[in-house]
Amino acid sequence: MISSGLLVCSFYLRKKFSRGNDNVIDLNHKISDEENNEYANIFELFSLFLDEGRQTKDDERNMKLFSVPPETITNYDSETYRATSFAVNSGSYGFESEITDRISKEIKYKRTRNDADIKQFYCLVYVPKDIDGISIQKGIMLFQTIGTYGIKTITTQKMKEFFSEKGITLETRSVSVRMFMEKIIENGSLTKVTLVKNSVSPDSSDNMFISTGREEKSYIKPRLKQNWIDKFLDFLDGKNQDDIFEINDEKFQDIRITFSISGKSRTVRANDIDRFSVVEEIPDSIFNNGKYSKEHLTTHMISVAEAYKDKMVFRLE
């Protein structure tokens, strides 16, 4: 059974060499590059990026090919959002193998180091329109995964290179982790919670050391009380590196959450949660063991972006 999912993250732009939240760019307004060229909004820039993607790019360091077939690009403009969907053709090369017919066991082809195994994945860039005088600074990106394969890393790398040439930095971050964790807990996909704290020896003779290690408490397939869930989700919403999570007067420096998606186990640390990319399974009714239509898939991607939109803050303060 071939499964497919959607890797969801947020993004924003800022002027190159800016720090923190300085010089963050409003996505629906005119954008100027370092040579004072003006673009109507973020989608004019993405259109240029996709146009450049028509030519196959060879990432020799990572031994991957990357291209955007122009016939797969679709633009959307509704009352509340703009979006662009497109496909990425990408695959790795660099090793030899034998392509074998699984039924006859006959070797059909011997793959060389220069043969790239190209697969096609769909992506979506989604930005809400300004509303009630609020200028939107953050958008949503969705990247299709197929089995163990995906294209978020190489696609965002190419995007960052494109924007960097124009004096703009592209940053990607997590998108409504609270909403995702609520789903994980509700669906029973949470398999383990590990609480981590610094452990200092009670023996004063050991206190010549700043710390004597880390103590971990793990709970397998935990059944969590609602007040603990609420406290944990509130903690994630305001997470920063200096935060301490307290349970029964015990202070913990980190929390690891292990959960199951598409039959595979994943673990994420609370201290890294801001850079965590949410993964949503695509229903079998849309992706049926490798069979799907572009229209149904992109419609589903927009509906997923709409759902996360309602849980996001779209300005950086």
GROMACS .gro file of C-alpha atoms in nm:
model
  317
    1MET     CA    1   0.000   0.000   0.000
    2ILE     CA    2   0.146   0.336  -0.107
    3SER     CA    3   0.051   0.617   0.129
    4SER     CA    4   0.070   0.991   0.073
    5GLY     CA    5   0.067   1.287   0.306
    6LEU     CA    6   0.095   1.664   0.321
    7LEU     CA    7   0.386   1.828   0.500
    8VAL     CA    8   0.254   2.163   0.626
    9CYS     CA    9   0.462   2.463   0.735
   10SER     CA   10   0.433   2.840   0.755
   11PHE     CA   11   0.665   3.090   0.590
   12TYR     CA   12   0.752   3.459   0.594
   13LEU     CA   13   0.997   3.695   0.423
   14ARG     CA   14   1.228   3.959   0.563
   15LYS     CA   15   1.494   4.184   0.420
   16LYS     CA   16   1.833   4.013   0.404
   17PHE     CA   17   2.060   4.059   0.708
   18SER     CA   18   1.763   4.171   0.924
   19ARG     CA   19   1.744   4.030   1.275
   20GLY     CA   20   1.448   3.894   1.464
   21ASN     CA   21   1.122   4.039   1.342
   22ASP     CA   22   1.277   4.353   1.189
   23ASN     CA   23   1.192   4.433   0.827
   24VAL     CA   24   0.936   4.152   0.788
   25ILE     CA   25   0.760   4.188   0.451
   26ASP     CA   26   0.383   4.225   0.404
   27LEU     CA   27   0.298   3.952   0.154
   28ASN     CA   28  -0.003   4.117  -0.014
   29HIS     CA   29   0.167   4.453  -0.072
   30LYS     CA   30   0.433   4.572  -0.315
   31ILE     CA   31   0.771   4.412  -0.252
   32SER     CA   32   1.104   4.570  -0.350
   33ASP     CA   33   1.428   4.378  -0.397
   34GLU     CA   34   1.778   4.509  -0.325
   35GLU     CA   35   1.798   4.659  -0.677
   36ASN     CA   36   1.469   4.846  -0.616
   37ASN     CA   37   1.271   4.631  -0.860
   38GLU     CA   38   0.906   4.624  -0.753
   39TYR     CA   39   0.671   4.326  -0.750
   40ALA     CA   40   0.294   4.351  -0.698
   41ASN     CA   41   0.290   4.092  -0.415
   42ILE     CA   42   0.444   3.763  -0.306
   43PHE     CA   43   0.279   3.571  -0.591
   44GLU     CA   44   0.456   3.773  -0.860
   45LEU     CA   45   0.785   3.663  -0.702
   46PHE     CA   46   0.672   3.300  -0.678
   47SER     CA   47   0.567   3.318  -1.044
   48LEU     CA   48   0.924   3.416  -1.135
   49PHE     CA   49   1.061   3.134  -0.921
   50LEU     CA   50   0.837   2.879  -1.094
   51ASP     CA   51   0.930   3.018  -1.435
   52GLU     CA   52   1.298   2.959  -1.354
   53GLY     CA   53   1.206   2.608  -1.243
   54ARG     CA   54   1.109   2.509  -1.596
   55GLN     CA   55   1.475   2.431  -1.658
   56THR     CA   56   1.593   2.120  -1.474
   57LYS     CA   57   1.842   2.208  -1.200
   58ASP     CA   58   2.115   1.964  -1.102
   59ASP     CA   59   2.207   1.978  -0.733
   60GLU     CA   60   2.540   1.796  -0.762
   61ARG     CA   61   2.621   1.824  -0.391
   62ASN     CA   62   2.305   1.638  -0.287
   63MET     CA   63   2.287   1.445  -0.616
   64LYS     CA   64   1.928   1.545  -0.694
   65LEU     CA   65   1.743   1.689  -0.993
   66PHE     CA   66   1.470   1.956  -0.957
   67SER     CA   67   1.223   2.102  -1.205
   68VAL     CA   68   0.871   2.248  -1.220
   69PRO     CA   69   0.661   2.138  -1.523
   70PRO     CA   70   0.489   2.461  -1.639
   71GLU     CA   71   0.165   2.281  -1.733
   72THR     CA   72   0.111   2.187  -1.366
   73ILE     CA   73   0.098   2.548  -1.239
   74THR     CA   74  -0.247   2.675  -1.133
   75ASN     CA   75  -0.328   3.010  -0.969
   76TYR     CA   76  -0.626   3.070  -0.738
   77ASP     CA   77  -0.775   3.406  -0.641
   78SER     CA   78  -1.080   3.401  -0.412
   79GLU     CA   79  -1.236   3.664  -0.188
   80THR     CA   80  -1.032   3.552   0.113
   81TYR     CA   81  -0.706   3.407  -0.021
   82ARG     CA   82  -0.461   3.368  -0.309
   83ALA     CA   83  -0.282   3.042  -0.380
   84THR     CA   84  -0.060   2.874  -0.637
   85SER     CA   85  -0.034   2.498  -0.686
   86PHE     CA   86   0.242   2.331  -0.887
   87ALA     CA   87   0.424   2.002  -0.926
   88VAL     CA   88   0.790   1.936  -0.858
   89ASN     CA   89   0.974   1.664  -1.047
   90SER     CA   90   1.265   1.548  -0.836
   91GLY     CA   91   1.480   1.243  -0.779
   92SER     CA   92   1.820   1.121  -0.668
   93TYR     CA   93   2.110   0.977  -0.862
   94GLY     CA   94   2.458   0.857  -0.772
   95PHE     CA   95   2.424   0.482  -0.719
   96GLU     CA   96   2.382   0.174  -0.933
   97SER     CA   97   2.091  -0.071  -0.910
   98GLU     CA   98   1.894  -0.326  -1.107
   99ILE     CA   99   1.534  -0.263  -1.209
  100THR     CA  100   1.365  -0.603  -1.174
  101ASP     CA  101   1.018  -0.720  -1.279
  102ARG     CA  102   0.858  -0.832  -0.952
  103ILE     CA  103   0.654  -1.108  -1.124
  104SER     CA  104   0.901  -1.258  -1.371
  105LYS     CA  105   1.204  -1.163  -1.159
  106GLU     CA  106   1.368  -1.060  -1.487
  107ILE     CA  107   1.616  -0.770  -1.475
  108LYS     CA  108   1.466  -0.506  -1.704
  109TYR     CA  109   1.732  -0.240  -1.673
  110LYS     CA  110   2.060  -0.173  -1.498
  111ARG     CA  111   2.057   0.173  -1.348
  112THR     CA  112   2.383   0.369  -1.365
  113ARG     CA  113   2.515   0.638  -1.130
  114ASN     CA  114   2.383   0.908  -1.367
  115ASP     CA  115   2.025   0.776  -1.376
  116ALA     CA  116   1.788   0.976  -1.153
  117ASP     CA  117   1.470   0.818  -1.015
  118ILE     CA  118   1.228   1.105  -1.087
  119LYS     CA  119   0.896   1.127  -0.900
  120GLN     CA  120   0.630   1.398  -0.915
  121PHE     CA  121   0.499   1.573  -0.604
  122TYR     CA  122   0.243   1.854  -0.571
  123CYS     CA  123   0.295   2.172  -0.369
  124LEU     CA  124   0.072   2.462  -0.266
  125VAL     CA  125   0.157   2.818  -0.158
  126TYR     CA  126  -0.136   2.981   0.026
  127VAL     CA  127  -0.168   3.339   0.156
  128PRO     CA  128  -0.484   3.490   0.312
  129LYS     CA  129  -0.585   3.834   0.191
  130ASP     CA  130  -0.557   4.132   0.426
  131ILE     CA  131  -0.866   4.182   0.641
  132ASP     CA  132  -0.979   4.446   0.892
  133GLY     CA  133  -0.669   4.656   0.830
  134ILE     CA  134  -0.434   4.367   0.916
  135SER     CA  135  -0.150   4.318   0.668
  136ILE     CA  136  -0.063   3.951   0.632
  137GLN     CA  137   0.303   3.858   0.692
  138LYS     CA  138   0.285   3.478   0.708
  139GLY     CA  139   0.165   3.226   0.452
  140ILE     CA  140   0.128   2.848   0.439
  141MET     CA  141   0.316   2.595   0.226
  142LEU     CA  142   0.210   2.234   0.169
  143PHE     CA  143   0.436   1.967   0.019
  144GLN     CA  144   0.310   1.625  -0.087
  145THR     CA  145   0.494   1.319   0.043
  146ILE     CA  146   0.472   0.976  -0.119
  147GLY     CA  147   0.574   0.684   0.099
  148THR     CA  148   0.912   0.779   0.245
  149TYR     CA  149   0.983   1.036  -0.029
  150GLY     CA  150   0.930   1.411  -0.020
  151ILE     CA  151   1.054   1.737  -0.168
  152LYS     CA  152   1.025   2.000   0.105
  153THR     CA  153   1.402   2.025   0.163
  154ILE     CA  154   1.510   2.068  -0.199
  155THR     CA  155   1.213   2.294  -0.286
  156THR     CA  156   1.263   2.533   0.005
  157GLN     CA  157   1.638   2.529  -0.064
  158LYS     CA  158   1.576   2.642  -0.424
  159MET     CA  159   1.326   2.904  -0.302
  160LYS     CA  160   1.578   3.040  -0.050
  161GLU     CA  161   1.845   3.065  -0.319
  162PHE     CA  162   1.602   3.251  -0.547
  163PHE     CA  163   1.494   3.502  -0.281
  164SER     CA  164   1.850   3.548  -0.153
  165GLU     CA  165   1.958   3.670  -0.498
  166LYS     CA  166   1.700   3.947  -0.457
  167GLY     CA  167   1.816   4.047  -0.108
  168ILE     CA  168   1.528   3.870   0.066
  169THR     CA  169   1.540   3.590   0.325
  170LEU     CA  170   1.275   3.317   0.322
  171GLU     CA  171   1.205   3.159   0.662
  172THR     CA  172   0.993   2.849   0.723
  173ARG     CA  173   0.837   2.764   1.058
  174SER     CA  174   0.577   2.538   1.213
  175VAL     CA  175   0.207   2.589   1.148
  176SER     CA  176  -0.050   2.558   1.428
  177VAL     CA  177   0.122   2.283   1.622
  178ARG     CA  178  -0.158   2.309   1.877
  179MET     CA  179  -0.416   2.202   1.617
  180PHE     CA  180  -0.199   1.912   1.502
  181MET     CA  181  -0.133   1.789   1.856
  182GLU     CA  182  -0.505   1.806   1.933
  183LYS     CA  183  -0.567   1.574   1.637
  184ILE     CA  184  -0.288   1.336   1.746
  185ILE     CA  185  -0.437   1.309   2.096
  186GLU     CA  186  -0.796   1.279   1.975
  187ASN     CA  187  -0.710   1.008   1.720
  188GLY     CA  188  -0.515   0.801   1.973
  189SER     CA  189  -0.195   0.830   1.767
  190LEU     CA  190   0.012   0.949   2.063
  191THR     CA  191   0.238   0.657   2.164
  192LYS     CA  192   0.479   0.807   2.415
  193VAL     CA  193   0.545   1.124   2.616
  194THR     CA  194   0.893   1.172   2.763
  195LEU     CA  195   0.964   1.442   3.022
  196VAL     CA  196   1.327   1.555   3.041
  197LYS     CA  197   1.497   1.748   3.321
  198ASN     CA  198   1.847   1.824   3.440
  199SER     CA  199   1.948   1.590   3.719
  200VAL     CA  200   2.176   1.717   3.997
  201SER     CA  201   2.311   1.472   4.252
  202PRO     CA  202   2.181   1.521   4.610
  203ASP     CA  203   2.531   1.428   4.732
  204SER     CA  204   2.712   1.755   4.804
  205SER     CA  205   3.044   1.593   4.710
  206ASP     CA  206   2.919   1.574   4.353
  207ASN     CA  207   2.837   1.944   4.335
  208MET     CA  208   3.176   2.031   4.189
  209PHE     CA  209   2.992   1.953   3.864
  210ILE     CA  210   2.734   2.192   3.722
  211SER     CA  211   2.513   1.898   3.631
  212THR     CA  212   2.547   1.522   3.659
  213GLY     CA  213   2.320   1.432   3.368
  214ARG     CA  214   1.966   1.427   3.241
  215GLU     CA  215   1.672   1.246   3.392
  216GLU     CA  216   1.391   1.120   3.168
  217LYS     CA  217   1.042   0.995   3.254
  218SER     CA  218   0.857   0.817   2.972
  219TYR     CA  219   0.487   0.732   2.961
  220ILE     CA  220   0.387   0.468   2.701
  221LYS     CA  221   0.046   0.512   2.533
  222PRO     CA  222  -0.055   0.763   2.800
  223ARG     CA  223  -0.415   0.843   2.885
  224LEU     CA  224  -0.393   1.212   2.960
  225LYS     CA  225  -0.625   1.418   3.177
  226GLN     CA  226  -0.788   1.713   3.000
  227ASN     CA  227  -0.636   1.972   3.235
  228TRP     CA  228  -0.285   1.834   3.158
  229ILE     CA  229  -0.361   1.841   2.784
  230ASP     CA  230  -0.479   2.203   2.808
  231LYS     CA  231  -0.167   2.304   3.004
  232PHE     CA  232   0.059   2.122   2.756
  233LEU     CA  233  -0.104   2.285   2.451
  234ASP     CA  234  -0.082   2.629   2.614
  235PHE     CA  235   0.287   2.558   2.680
  236LEU     CA  236   0.346   2.478   2.311
  237ASP     CA  237   0.166   2.793   2.199
  238GLY     CA  238   0.406   3.017   2.391
  239LYS     CA  239   0.718   2.804   2.360
  240ASN     CA  240   1.063   2.960   2.371
  241GLN     CA  241   1.403   2.822   2.466
  242ASP     CA  242   1.384   2.961   2.822
  243ASP     CA  243   1.048   2.810   2.912
  244ILE     CA  244   1.019   2.551   3.188
  245PHE     CA  245   0.729   2.307   3.205
  246GLU     CA  246   0.613   2.229   3.560
  247ILE     CA  247   0.421   1.918   3.671
  248ASN     CA  248   0.348   1.864   4.039
  249ASP     CA  249   0.620   2.115   4.133
  250GLU     CA  250   0.878   1.932   3.919
  251LYS     CA  251   1.049   2.142   3.653
  252PHE     CA  252   1.124   1.991   3.313
  253GLN     CA  253   1.351   2.147   3.050
  254ASP     CA  254   1.208   1.957   2.751
  255ILE     CA  255   0.931   1.724   2.639
  256ARG     CA  256   0.951   1.463   2.361
  257ILE     CA  257   0.631   1.355   2.193
  258THR     CA  258   0.624   1.029   1.995
  259PHE     CA  259   0.331   0.956   1.765
  260SER     CA  260   0.236   0.739   1.469
  261ILE     CA  261   0.162   0.869   1.118
  262SER     CA  262   0.097   0.641   0.819
  263GLY     CA  263   0.224   0.348   1.023
  264LYS     CA  264   0.556   0.519   1.097
  265SER     CA  265   0.676   0.651   1.431
  266ARG     CA  266   0.793   1.012   1.463
  267THR     CA  267   0.934   1.201   1.760
  268VAL     CA  268   0.949   1.578   1.808
  269ARG     CA  269   1.102   1.782   2.090
  270ALA     CA  270   0.910   2.073   2.240
  271ASN     CA  271   1.228   2.283   2.223
  272ASP     CA  272   1.232   2.237   1.845
  273ILE     CA  273   0.858   2.275   1.797
  274ASP     CA  274   0.884   2.610   1.616
  275ARG     CA  275   1.070   2.443   1.329
  276PHE     CA  276   0.852   2.133   1.323
  277SER     CA  277   0.662   2.064   1.003
  278VAL     CA  278   0.320   1.909   1.050
  279VAL     CA  279   0.238   1.602   0.838
  280GLU     CA  280  -0.126   1.535   0.743
  281GLU     CA  281  -0.233   1.205   0.587
  282ILE     CA  282  -0.416   1.231   0.252
  283PRO     CA  283  -0.738   1.022   0.264
  284ASP     CA  284  -0.753   0.705   0.053
  285SER     CA  285  -1.054   0.855  -0.127
  286ILE     CA  286  -0.817   1.115  -0.278
  287PHE     CA  287  -0.488   0.921  -0.301
  288ASN     CA  288  -0.579   0.559  -0.374
  289ASN     CA  289  -0.256   0.356  -0.362
  290GLY     CA  290  -0.084   0.589  -0.608
  291LYS     CA  291  -0.390   0.681  -0.814
  292TYR     CA  292  -0.525   1.036  -0.787
  293SER     CA  293  -0.637   1.337  -0.987
  294LYS     CA  294  -0.458   1.670  -0.967
  295GLU     CA  295  -0.788   1.857  -0.924
  296HIS     CA  296  -0.904   1.648  -0.627
  297LEU     CA  297  -0.561   1.664  -0.464
  298THR     CA  298  -0.517   2.042  -0.496
  299THR     CA  299  -0.875   2.101  -0.375
  300HIS     CA  300  -0.791   1.893  -0.067
  301MET     CA  301  -0.466   2.087  -0.016
  302ILE     CA  302  -0.654   2.416  -0.018
  303SER     CA  303  -0.906   2.281   0.235
  304VAL     CA  304  -0.619   2.175   0.464
  305ALA     CA  305  -0.461   2.522   0.435
  306GLU     CA  306  -0.799   2.679   0.515
  307ALA     CA  307  -0.830   2.466   0.829
  308TYR     CA  308  -0.486   2.569   0.956
  309LYS     CA  309  -0.549   2.932   0.861
  310ASP     CA  310  -0.816   2.956   1.131
  311LYS     CA  311  -0.560   2.856   1.398
  312MET     CA  312  -0.270   3.077   1.290
  313VAL     CA  313  -0.148   3.424   1.375
  314PHE     CA  314  -0.045   3.588   1.046
  315ARG     CA  315   0.171   3.870   1.177
  316LEU     CA  316   0.506   3.860   1.357
  317GLU     CA  317   0.505   4.092   1.655
   0.00000   0.00000   0.00000
